Short mmCIF file of C-alpha atoms and ligand atoms in Angstrom, two decimals:
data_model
loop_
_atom_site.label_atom_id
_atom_site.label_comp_id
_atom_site.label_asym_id
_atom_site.label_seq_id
_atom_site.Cartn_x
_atom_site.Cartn_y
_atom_site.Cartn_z
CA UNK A 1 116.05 79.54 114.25
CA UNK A 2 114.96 75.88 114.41
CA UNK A 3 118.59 75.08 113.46
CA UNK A 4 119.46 76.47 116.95
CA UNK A 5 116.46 75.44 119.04
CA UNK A 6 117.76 71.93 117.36
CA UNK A 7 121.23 72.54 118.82
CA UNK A 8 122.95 72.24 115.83
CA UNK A 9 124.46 75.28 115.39
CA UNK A 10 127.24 75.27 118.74
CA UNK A 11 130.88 75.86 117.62
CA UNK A 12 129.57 76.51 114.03
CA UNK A 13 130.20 79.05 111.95
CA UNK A 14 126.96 80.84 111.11
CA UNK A 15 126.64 83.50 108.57
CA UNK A 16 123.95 85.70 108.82
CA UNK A 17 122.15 87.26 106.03
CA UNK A 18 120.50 90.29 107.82
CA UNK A 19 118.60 93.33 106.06
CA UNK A 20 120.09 96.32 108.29
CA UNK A 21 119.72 98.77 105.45
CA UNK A 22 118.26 101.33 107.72
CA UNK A 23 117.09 105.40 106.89
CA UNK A 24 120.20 107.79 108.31
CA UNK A 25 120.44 111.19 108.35
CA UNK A 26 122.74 113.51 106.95
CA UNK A 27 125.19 113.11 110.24
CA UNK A 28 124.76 109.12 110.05
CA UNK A 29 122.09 108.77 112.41
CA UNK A 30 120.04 106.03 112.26
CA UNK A 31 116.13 107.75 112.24
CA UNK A 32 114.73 104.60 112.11
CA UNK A 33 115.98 100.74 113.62
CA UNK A 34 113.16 98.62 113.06
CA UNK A 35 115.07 96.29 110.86
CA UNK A 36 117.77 95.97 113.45
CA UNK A 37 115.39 95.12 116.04
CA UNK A 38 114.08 92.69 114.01
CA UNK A 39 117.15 91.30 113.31
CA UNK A 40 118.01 90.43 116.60
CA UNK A 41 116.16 86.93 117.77
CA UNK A 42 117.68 85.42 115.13
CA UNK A 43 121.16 86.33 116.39
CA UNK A 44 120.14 86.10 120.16
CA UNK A 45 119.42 82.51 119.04
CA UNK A 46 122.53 81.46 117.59
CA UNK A 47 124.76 83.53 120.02
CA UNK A 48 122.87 81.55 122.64
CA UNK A 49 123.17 78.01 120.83
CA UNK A 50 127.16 78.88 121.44
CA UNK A 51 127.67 79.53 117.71
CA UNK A 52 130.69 81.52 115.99
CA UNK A 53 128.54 84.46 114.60
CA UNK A 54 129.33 86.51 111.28
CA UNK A 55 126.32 89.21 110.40
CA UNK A 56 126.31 91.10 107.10
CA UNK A 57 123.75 93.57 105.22
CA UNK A 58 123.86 95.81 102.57
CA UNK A 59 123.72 99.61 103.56
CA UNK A 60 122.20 101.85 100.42
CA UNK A 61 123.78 101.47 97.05
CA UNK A 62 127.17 102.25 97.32
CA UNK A 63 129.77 101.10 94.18
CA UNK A 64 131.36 98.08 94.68
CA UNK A 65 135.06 98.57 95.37
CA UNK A 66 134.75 102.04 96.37
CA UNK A 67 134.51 102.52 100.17
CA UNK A 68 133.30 106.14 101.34
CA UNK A 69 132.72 106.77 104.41
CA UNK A 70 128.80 107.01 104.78
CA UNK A 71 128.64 103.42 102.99
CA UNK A 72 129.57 101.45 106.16
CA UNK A 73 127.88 99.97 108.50
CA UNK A 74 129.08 101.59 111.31
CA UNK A 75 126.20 103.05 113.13
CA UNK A 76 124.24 99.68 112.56
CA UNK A 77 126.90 98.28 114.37
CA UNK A 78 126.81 100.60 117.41
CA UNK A 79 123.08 100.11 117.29
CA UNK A 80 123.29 96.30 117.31
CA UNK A 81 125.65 96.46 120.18
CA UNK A 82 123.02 98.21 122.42
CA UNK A 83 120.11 95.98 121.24
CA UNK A 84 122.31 92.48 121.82
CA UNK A 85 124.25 94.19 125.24
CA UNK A 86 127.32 93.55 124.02
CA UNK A 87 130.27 95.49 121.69
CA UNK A 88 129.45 93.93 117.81
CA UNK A 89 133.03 94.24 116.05
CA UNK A 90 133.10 95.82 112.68
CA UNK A 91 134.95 93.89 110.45
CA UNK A 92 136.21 95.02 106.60
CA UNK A 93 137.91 93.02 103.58
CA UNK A 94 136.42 89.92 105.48
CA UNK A 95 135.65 87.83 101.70
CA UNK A 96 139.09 85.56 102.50
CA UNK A 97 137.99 85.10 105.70
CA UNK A 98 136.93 86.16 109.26
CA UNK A 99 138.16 85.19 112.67
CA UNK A 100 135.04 84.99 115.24
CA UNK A 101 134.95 82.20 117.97
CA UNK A 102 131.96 80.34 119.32
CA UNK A 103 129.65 82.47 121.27
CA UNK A 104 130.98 85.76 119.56
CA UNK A 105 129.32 87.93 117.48
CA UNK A 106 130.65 90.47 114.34
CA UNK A 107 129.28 92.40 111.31
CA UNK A 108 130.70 91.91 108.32
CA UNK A 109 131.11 95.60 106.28
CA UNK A 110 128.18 96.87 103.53
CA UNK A 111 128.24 93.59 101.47
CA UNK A 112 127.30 95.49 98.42
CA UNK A 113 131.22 97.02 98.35
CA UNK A 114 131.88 93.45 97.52
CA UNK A 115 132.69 92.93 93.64
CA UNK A 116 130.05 90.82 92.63
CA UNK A 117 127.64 90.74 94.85
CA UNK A 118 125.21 92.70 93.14
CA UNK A 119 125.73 90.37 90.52
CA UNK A 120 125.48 87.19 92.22
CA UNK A 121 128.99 86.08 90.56
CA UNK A 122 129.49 82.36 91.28
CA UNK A 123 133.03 83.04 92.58
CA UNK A 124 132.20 85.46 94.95
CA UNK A 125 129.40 83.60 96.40
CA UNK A 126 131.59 80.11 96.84
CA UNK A 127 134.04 82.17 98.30
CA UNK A 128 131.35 83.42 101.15
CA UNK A 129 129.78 79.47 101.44
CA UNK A 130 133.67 78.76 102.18
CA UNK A 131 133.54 80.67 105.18
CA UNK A 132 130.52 79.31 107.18
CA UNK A 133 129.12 75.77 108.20
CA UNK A 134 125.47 77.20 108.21
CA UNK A 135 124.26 80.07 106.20
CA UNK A 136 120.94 81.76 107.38
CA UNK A 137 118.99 83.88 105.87
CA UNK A 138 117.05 86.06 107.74
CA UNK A 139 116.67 89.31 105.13
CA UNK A 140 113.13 89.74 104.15
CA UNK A 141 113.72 93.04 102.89
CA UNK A 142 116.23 92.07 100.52
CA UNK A 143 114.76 88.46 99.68
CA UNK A 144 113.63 89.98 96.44
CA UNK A 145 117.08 90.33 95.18
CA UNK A 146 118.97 87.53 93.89
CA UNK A 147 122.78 88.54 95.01
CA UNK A 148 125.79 86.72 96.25
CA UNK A 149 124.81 87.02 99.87
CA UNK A 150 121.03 86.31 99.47
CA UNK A 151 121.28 84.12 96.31
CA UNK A 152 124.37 82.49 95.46
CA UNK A 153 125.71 81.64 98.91
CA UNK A 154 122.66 80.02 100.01
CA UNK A 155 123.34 77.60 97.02
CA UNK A 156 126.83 76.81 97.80
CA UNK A 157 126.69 76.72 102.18
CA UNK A 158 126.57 73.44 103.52
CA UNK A 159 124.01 74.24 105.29
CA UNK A 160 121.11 76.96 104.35
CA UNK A 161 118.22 78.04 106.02
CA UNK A 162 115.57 80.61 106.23
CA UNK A 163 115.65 82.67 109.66
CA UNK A 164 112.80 83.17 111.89
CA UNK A 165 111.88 86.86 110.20
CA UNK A 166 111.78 85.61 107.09
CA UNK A 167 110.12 83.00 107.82
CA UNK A 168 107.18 84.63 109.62
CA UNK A 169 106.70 87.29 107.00
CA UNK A 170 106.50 84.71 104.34
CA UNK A 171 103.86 82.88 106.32
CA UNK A 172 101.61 85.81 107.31
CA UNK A 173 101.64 88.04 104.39
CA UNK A 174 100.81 84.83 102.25
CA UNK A 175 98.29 83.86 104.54
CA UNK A 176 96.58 87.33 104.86
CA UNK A 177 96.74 87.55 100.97
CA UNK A 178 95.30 83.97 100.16
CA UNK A 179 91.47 85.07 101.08
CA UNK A 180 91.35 88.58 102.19
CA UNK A 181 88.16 89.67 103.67
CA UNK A 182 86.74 92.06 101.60
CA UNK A 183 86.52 95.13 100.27
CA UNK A 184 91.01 94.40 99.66
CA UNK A 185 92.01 98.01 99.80
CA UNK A 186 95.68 98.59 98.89
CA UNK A 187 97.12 102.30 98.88
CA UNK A 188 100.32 102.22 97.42
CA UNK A 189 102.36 105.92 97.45
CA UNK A 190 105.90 107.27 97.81
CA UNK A 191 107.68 108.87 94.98
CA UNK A 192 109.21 105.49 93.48
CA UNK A 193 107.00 105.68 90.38
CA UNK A 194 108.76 103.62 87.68
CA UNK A 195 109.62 101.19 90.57
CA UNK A 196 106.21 100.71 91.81
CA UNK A 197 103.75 101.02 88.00
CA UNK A 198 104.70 97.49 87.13
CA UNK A 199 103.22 96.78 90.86
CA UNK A 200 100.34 98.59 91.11
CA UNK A 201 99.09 97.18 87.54
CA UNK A 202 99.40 93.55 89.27
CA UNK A 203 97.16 94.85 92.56
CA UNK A 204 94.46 96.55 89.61
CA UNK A 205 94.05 92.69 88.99
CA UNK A 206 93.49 91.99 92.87
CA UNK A 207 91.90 94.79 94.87
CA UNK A 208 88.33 96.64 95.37
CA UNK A 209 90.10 99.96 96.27
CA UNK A 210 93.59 101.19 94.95
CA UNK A 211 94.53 104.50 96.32
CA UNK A 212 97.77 105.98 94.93
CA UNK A 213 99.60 108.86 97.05
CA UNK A 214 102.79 110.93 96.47
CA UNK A 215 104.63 111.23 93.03
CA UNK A 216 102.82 108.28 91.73
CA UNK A 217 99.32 110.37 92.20
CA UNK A 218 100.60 112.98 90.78
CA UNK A 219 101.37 110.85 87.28
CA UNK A 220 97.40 109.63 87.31
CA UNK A 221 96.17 112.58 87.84
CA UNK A 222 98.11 113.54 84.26
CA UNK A 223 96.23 110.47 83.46
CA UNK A 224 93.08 111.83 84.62
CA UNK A 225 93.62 114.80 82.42
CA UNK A 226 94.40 117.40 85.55
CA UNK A 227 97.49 119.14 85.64
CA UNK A 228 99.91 119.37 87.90
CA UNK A 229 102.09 122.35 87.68
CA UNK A 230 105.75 121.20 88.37
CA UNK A 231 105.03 118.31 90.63
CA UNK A 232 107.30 115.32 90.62
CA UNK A 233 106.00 113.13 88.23
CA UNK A 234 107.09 110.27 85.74
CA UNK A 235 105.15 111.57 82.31
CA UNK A 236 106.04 108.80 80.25
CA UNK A 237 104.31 106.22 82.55
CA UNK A 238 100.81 108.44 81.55
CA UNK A 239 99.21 105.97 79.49
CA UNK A 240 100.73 103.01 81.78
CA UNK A 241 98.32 104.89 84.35
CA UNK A 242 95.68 104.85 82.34
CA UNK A 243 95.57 101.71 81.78
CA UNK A 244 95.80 100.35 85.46
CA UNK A 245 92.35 102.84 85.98
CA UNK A 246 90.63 101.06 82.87
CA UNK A 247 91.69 97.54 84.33
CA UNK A 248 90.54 98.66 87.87
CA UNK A 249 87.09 100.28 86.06
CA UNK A 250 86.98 96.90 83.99
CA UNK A 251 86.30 95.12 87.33
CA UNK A 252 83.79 97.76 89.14
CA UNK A 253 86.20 98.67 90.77
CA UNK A 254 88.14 102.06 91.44
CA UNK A 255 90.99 104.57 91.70
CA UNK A 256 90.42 107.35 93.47
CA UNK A 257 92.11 110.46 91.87
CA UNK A 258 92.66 113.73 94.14
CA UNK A 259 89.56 115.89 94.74
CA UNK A 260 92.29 118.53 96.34
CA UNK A 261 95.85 118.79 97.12
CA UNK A 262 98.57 120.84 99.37
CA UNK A 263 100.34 122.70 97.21
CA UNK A 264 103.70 124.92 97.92
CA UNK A 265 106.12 127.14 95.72
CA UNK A 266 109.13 124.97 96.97
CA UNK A 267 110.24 121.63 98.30
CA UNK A 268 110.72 122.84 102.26
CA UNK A 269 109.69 122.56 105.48
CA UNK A 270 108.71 126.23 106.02
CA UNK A 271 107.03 126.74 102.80
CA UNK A 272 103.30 127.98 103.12
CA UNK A 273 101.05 125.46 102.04
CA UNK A 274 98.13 126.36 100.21
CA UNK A 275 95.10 123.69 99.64
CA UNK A 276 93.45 124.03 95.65
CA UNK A 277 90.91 121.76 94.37
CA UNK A 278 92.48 119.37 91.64
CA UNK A 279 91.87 121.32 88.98
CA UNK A 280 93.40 124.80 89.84
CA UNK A 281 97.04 123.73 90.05
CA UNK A 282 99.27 126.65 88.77
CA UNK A 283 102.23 126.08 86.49
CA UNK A 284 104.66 126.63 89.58
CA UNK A 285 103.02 124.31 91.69
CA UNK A 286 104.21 121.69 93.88
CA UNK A 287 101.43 119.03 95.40
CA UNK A 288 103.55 118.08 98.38
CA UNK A 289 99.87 116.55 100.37
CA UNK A 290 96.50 115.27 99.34
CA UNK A 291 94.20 117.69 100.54
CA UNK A 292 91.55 117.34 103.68
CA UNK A 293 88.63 116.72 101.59
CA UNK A 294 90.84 113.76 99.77
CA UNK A 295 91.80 112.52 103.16
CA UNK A 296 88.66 112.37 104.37
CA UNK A 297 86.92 110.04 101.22
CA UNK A 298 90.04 108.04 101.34
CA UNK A 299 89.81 107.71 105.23
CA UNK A 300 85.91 106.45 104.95
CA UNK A 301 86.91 104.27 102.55
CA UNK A 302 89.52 102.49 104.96
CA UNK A 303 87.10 102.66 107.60
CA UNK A 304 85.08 100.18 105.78
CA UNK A 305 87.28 97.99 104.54
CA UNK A 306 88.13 94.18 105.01
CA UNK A 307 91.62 94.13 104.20
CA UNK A 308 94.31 96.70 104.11
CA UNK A 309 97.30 96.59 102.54
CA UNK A 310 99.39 99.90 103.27
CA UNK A 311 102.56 101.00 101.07
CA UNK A 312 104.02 104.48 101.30
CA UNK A 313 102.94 107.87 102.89
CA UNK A 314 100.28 109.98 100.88
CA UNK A 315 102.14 113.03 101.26
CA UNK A 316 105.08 115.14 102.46
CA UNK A 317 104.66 113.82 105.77
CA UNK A 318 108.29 114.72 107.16
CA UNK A 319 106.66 118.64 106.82
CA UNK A 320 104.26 119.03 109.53
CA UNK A 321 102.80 121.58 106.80
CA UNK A 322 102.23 118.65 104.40
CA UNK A 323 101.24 115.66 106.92
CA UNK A 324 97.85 115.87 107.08
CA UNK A 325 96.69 113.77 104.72
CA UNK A 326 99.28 110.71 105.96
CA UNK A 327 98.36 111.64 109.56
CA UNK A 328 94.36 111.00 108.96
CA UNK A 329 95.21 107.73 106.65
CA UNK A 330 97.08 106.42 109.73
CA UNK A 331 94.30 107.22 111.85
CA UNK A 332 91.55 105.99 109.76
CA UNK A 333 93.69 102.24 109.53
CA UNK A 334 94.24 102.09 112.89
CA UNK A 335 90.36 102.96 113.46
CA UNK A 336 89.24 100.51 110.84
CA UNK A 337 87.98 96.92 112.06
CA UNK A 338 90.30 96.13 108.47
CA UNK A 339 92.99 93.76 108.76
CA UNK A 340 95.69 95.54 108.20
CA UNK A 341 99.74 95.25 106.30
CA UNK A 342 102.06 97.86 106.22
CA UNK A 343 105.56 97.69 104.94
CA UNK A 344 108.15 99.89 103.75
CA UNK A 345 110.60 102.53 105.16
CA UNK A 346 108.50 105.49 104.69
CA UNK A 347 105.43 103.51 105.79
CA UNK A 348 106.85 102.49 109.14
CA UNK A 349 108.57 105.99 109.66
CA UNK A 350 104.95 107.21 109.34
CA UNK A 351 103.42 104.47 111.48
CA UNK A 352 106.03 105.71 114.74
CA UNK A 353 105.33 109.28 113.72
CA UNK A 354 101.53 108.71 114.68
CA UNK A 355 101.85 105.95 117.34
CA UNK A 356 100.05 103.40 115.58
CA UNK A 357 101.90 100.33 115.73
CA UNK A 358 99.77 98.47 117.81
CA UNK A 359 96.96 98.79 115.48
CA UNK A 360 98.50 97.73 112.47
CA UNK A 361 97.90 93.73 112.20
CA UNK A 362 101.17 93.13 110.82
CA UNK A 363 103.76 95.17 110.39
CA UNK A 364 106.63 94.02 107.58
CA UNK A 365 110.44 95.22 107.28
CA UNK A 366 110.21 94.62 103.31
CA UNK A 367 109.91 97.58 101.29
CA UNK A 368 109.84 96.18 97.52
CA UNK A 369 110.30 92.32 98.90
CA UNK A 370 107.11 93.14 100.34
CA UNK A 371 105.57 94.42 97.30
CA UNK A 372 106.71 91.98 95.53
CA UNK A 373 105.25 89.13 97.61
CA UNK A 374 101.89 91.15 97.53
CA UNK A 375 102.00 90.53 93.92
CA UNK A 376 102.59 87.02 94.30
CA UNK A 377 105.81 86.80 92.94
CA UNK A 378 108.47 83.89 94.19
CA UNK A 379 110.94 85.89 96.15
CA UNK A 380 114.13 84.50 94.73
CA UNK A 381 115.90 84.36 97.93
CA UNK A 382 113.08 82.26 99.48
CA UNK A 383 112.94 80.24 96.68
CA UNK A 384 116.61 78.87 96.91
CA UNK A 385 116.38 78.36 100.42
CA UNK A 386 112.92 76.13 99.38
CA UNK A 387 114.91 74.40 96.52
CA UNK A 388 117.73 73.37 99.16
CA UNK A 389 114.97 72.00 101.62
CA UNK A 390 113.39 69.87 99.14
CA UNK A 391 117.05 68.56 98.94
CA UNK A 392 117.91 70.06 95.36
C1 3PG B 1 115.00 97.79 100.83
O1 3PG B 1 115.30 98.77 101.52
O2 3PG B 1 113.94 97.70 100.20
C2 3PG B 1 115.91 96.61 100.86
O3 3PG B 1 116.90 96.75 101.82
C3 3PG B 1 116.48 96.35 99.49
O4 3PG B 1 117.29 97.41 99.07
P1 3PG B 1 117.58 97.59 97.52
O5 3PG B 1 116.33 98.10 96.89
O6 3PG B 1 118.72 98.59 97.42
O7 3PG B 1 117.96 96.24 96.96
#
């Protein structure tokens, strides 16, 4: 951070606000590190400024107060270790305080089992600015959440500061946003529906293209008046669909609904996949993919566009039965001359699957941060760490 290029931060106590909440699998594994690796400069930095290091992140949504065992942050810490070269100490019940010594590094247990931190409660958070000289925060991915560690703390710490991740997602995403080149096309899928309606009805304001995927394109095509047998879908956000495709037709401009789908009799990996046009979904149906002849309008559309703004896989893509249509999406962004964003879990899980990474322009670690900034929204965290800059 500049804080340690500045050589302020030897024999401090730094605290850390990372965003380690990576995908695992049912044993623990970690299936995906991206947000450690991106985690690490910022800790390089300070270990190598000869700084007393304390890291924390929240890991899921586990209950505060209740400790099970896939709740910690154990792998991530075994991870980090590897990526730094050196053992990263776990440490638990750390709120009344921590012992780490200058030029040592340790991660501070799944915040979220903290009482209060979900909550941003005052006393929580003074209790945390008690136990460092300099607070950084370096969590895009949570920035969007106003909580003890990402909030509250930054308010109380003598010091707060954003790290160099945040930072540089701030700065590009706003800068690629300001005055996209055009057509803007933003596909936004994934099976967060509720979560991501409010979202997509700010982009219908913004965008030439908006191409929906996953459970989300399965609720507007209930808009569009198809059915779709017992696909997951959110019915009740029907006419919130609707009115995102009059606001996009209100400006010329255009959601593409389904012309086919994958469909399947169950949620698996060996289930046969059948492809239907849209309209001859059965009542046992599952759409678990767009279908090929989907994929390939959506894919000429990307191929033409200025700007791309990728959120969420269009399909099943875990299923090699149900990839296609996230496989030739991939392909036609990394083909197109488009500048392209892509954030989110699923996104970046689909971006490694098909070896595109170097021809994504930017790549972010936020998942709903990163929405959220795409919207234009303030990201609370951010903000704080603004307010304390301008001295207030
Ligand atoms: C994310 O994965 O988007 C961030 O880590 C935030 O997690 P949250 O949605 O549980 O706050």
């Amino acid at each position: 951070t500049d804080l340690c290029a500045q050589g302020k931060v030897a024999g401090q106590r730094v605290f850390i606000r990372a965003d380690l909440n990576v995908p695992q699998d049912d044993t623990g594994r970690i299936t995906e590190d991206t947000r450690i690796r991106a985690s690490v400069p910022c800790i390089r930095a300070a270990l190598d400024a000869g700084a007393a290091v304390m890291v924390t992140s929240h890991l899921g949504r586990p209950t505060e107060g209740q400790f099970k065992p896939e709740d910690s942050l154990a792998p991530v810490a075994a991870r980090l270790g590897e990526l730094l070269g050196r053992e990263v100490p776990l440490v638990s019940d750390w709120v009344d305080g921590v012992q780490v010594a200058p030029g040592q590094v340790v991660l501070l247990e799944n915040c979220r089992l903290n009482k209060g931190e979900k909550k941003n409660d005052e006393a929580l958070a003074r209790k945390l600015a008690a136990l460092t000289d300099i607070y950084v925060n370096d969590a895009f991915g949570t920035a969007h959440r106003a909580e003890a560690t990402t909030y509250g703390i930054a308010q109380f710490a003598k010091v707060a500061s954003a790290g160099p991740l945040l930072a540089a997602e701030i700065d590009a995403i706003t800068k690629a946003l300001a005055q996209p080149q055009r057509p803007l096309v933003a596909i936004v899928a994934g099976s967060k529906v509720s979560t991501k309606l409010t979202i997509l009805k700010s982009l219908a304001e913004k965008v030439d293209q908006l191409i929906v995927g996953g459970g989300i394109a399965n609720t507007f095509m209930l808009a569009a008046g198809l059915k779709i047998g017992k696909s997951l879908a959110e019915p009740d956000l029907i006419d919130q669909a609707k009115a995102v495709i009059d606001a996009m037709r209100a400006r010329g401009a255009a959601v593409p609904i389904p012309v086919d789908v994958v469909t399947a009799k169950a949620f698996a990996a060996d289930a046969a996949a059948t492809i239907k046009d849209a309209t001859d979904v059965a009542d046992d149906d599952l759409i678990l993919d767009i279908g090929p002849k989907t994929a390939e309008l959506l894919a000429a559309q990307l191929r033409e566009a200025g700007t791309i703004v990728w959120n969420g896989p269009v399909g099943v893509f875990e299923f090699d039965a149900f990839a296609n249509g996230t496989q030739t999406i991939a392909h036609a962004i990394a083909d197109s001359k488009a500048f392209s964003i892509a954030g989110g879990g699923d996104t970046l899980a689909a971006i490694a699957k098909y070896g595109i990474e170097d021809k994504i322009g930017y790549i972010s670690t936020g998942g709903g941060a990163f929405l959220e900034i795409l919207e234009g929204k303030t990201l609370p965290a951010f903000e704080i760490l603004a307010k304390r800059a301008a001295g207030g």
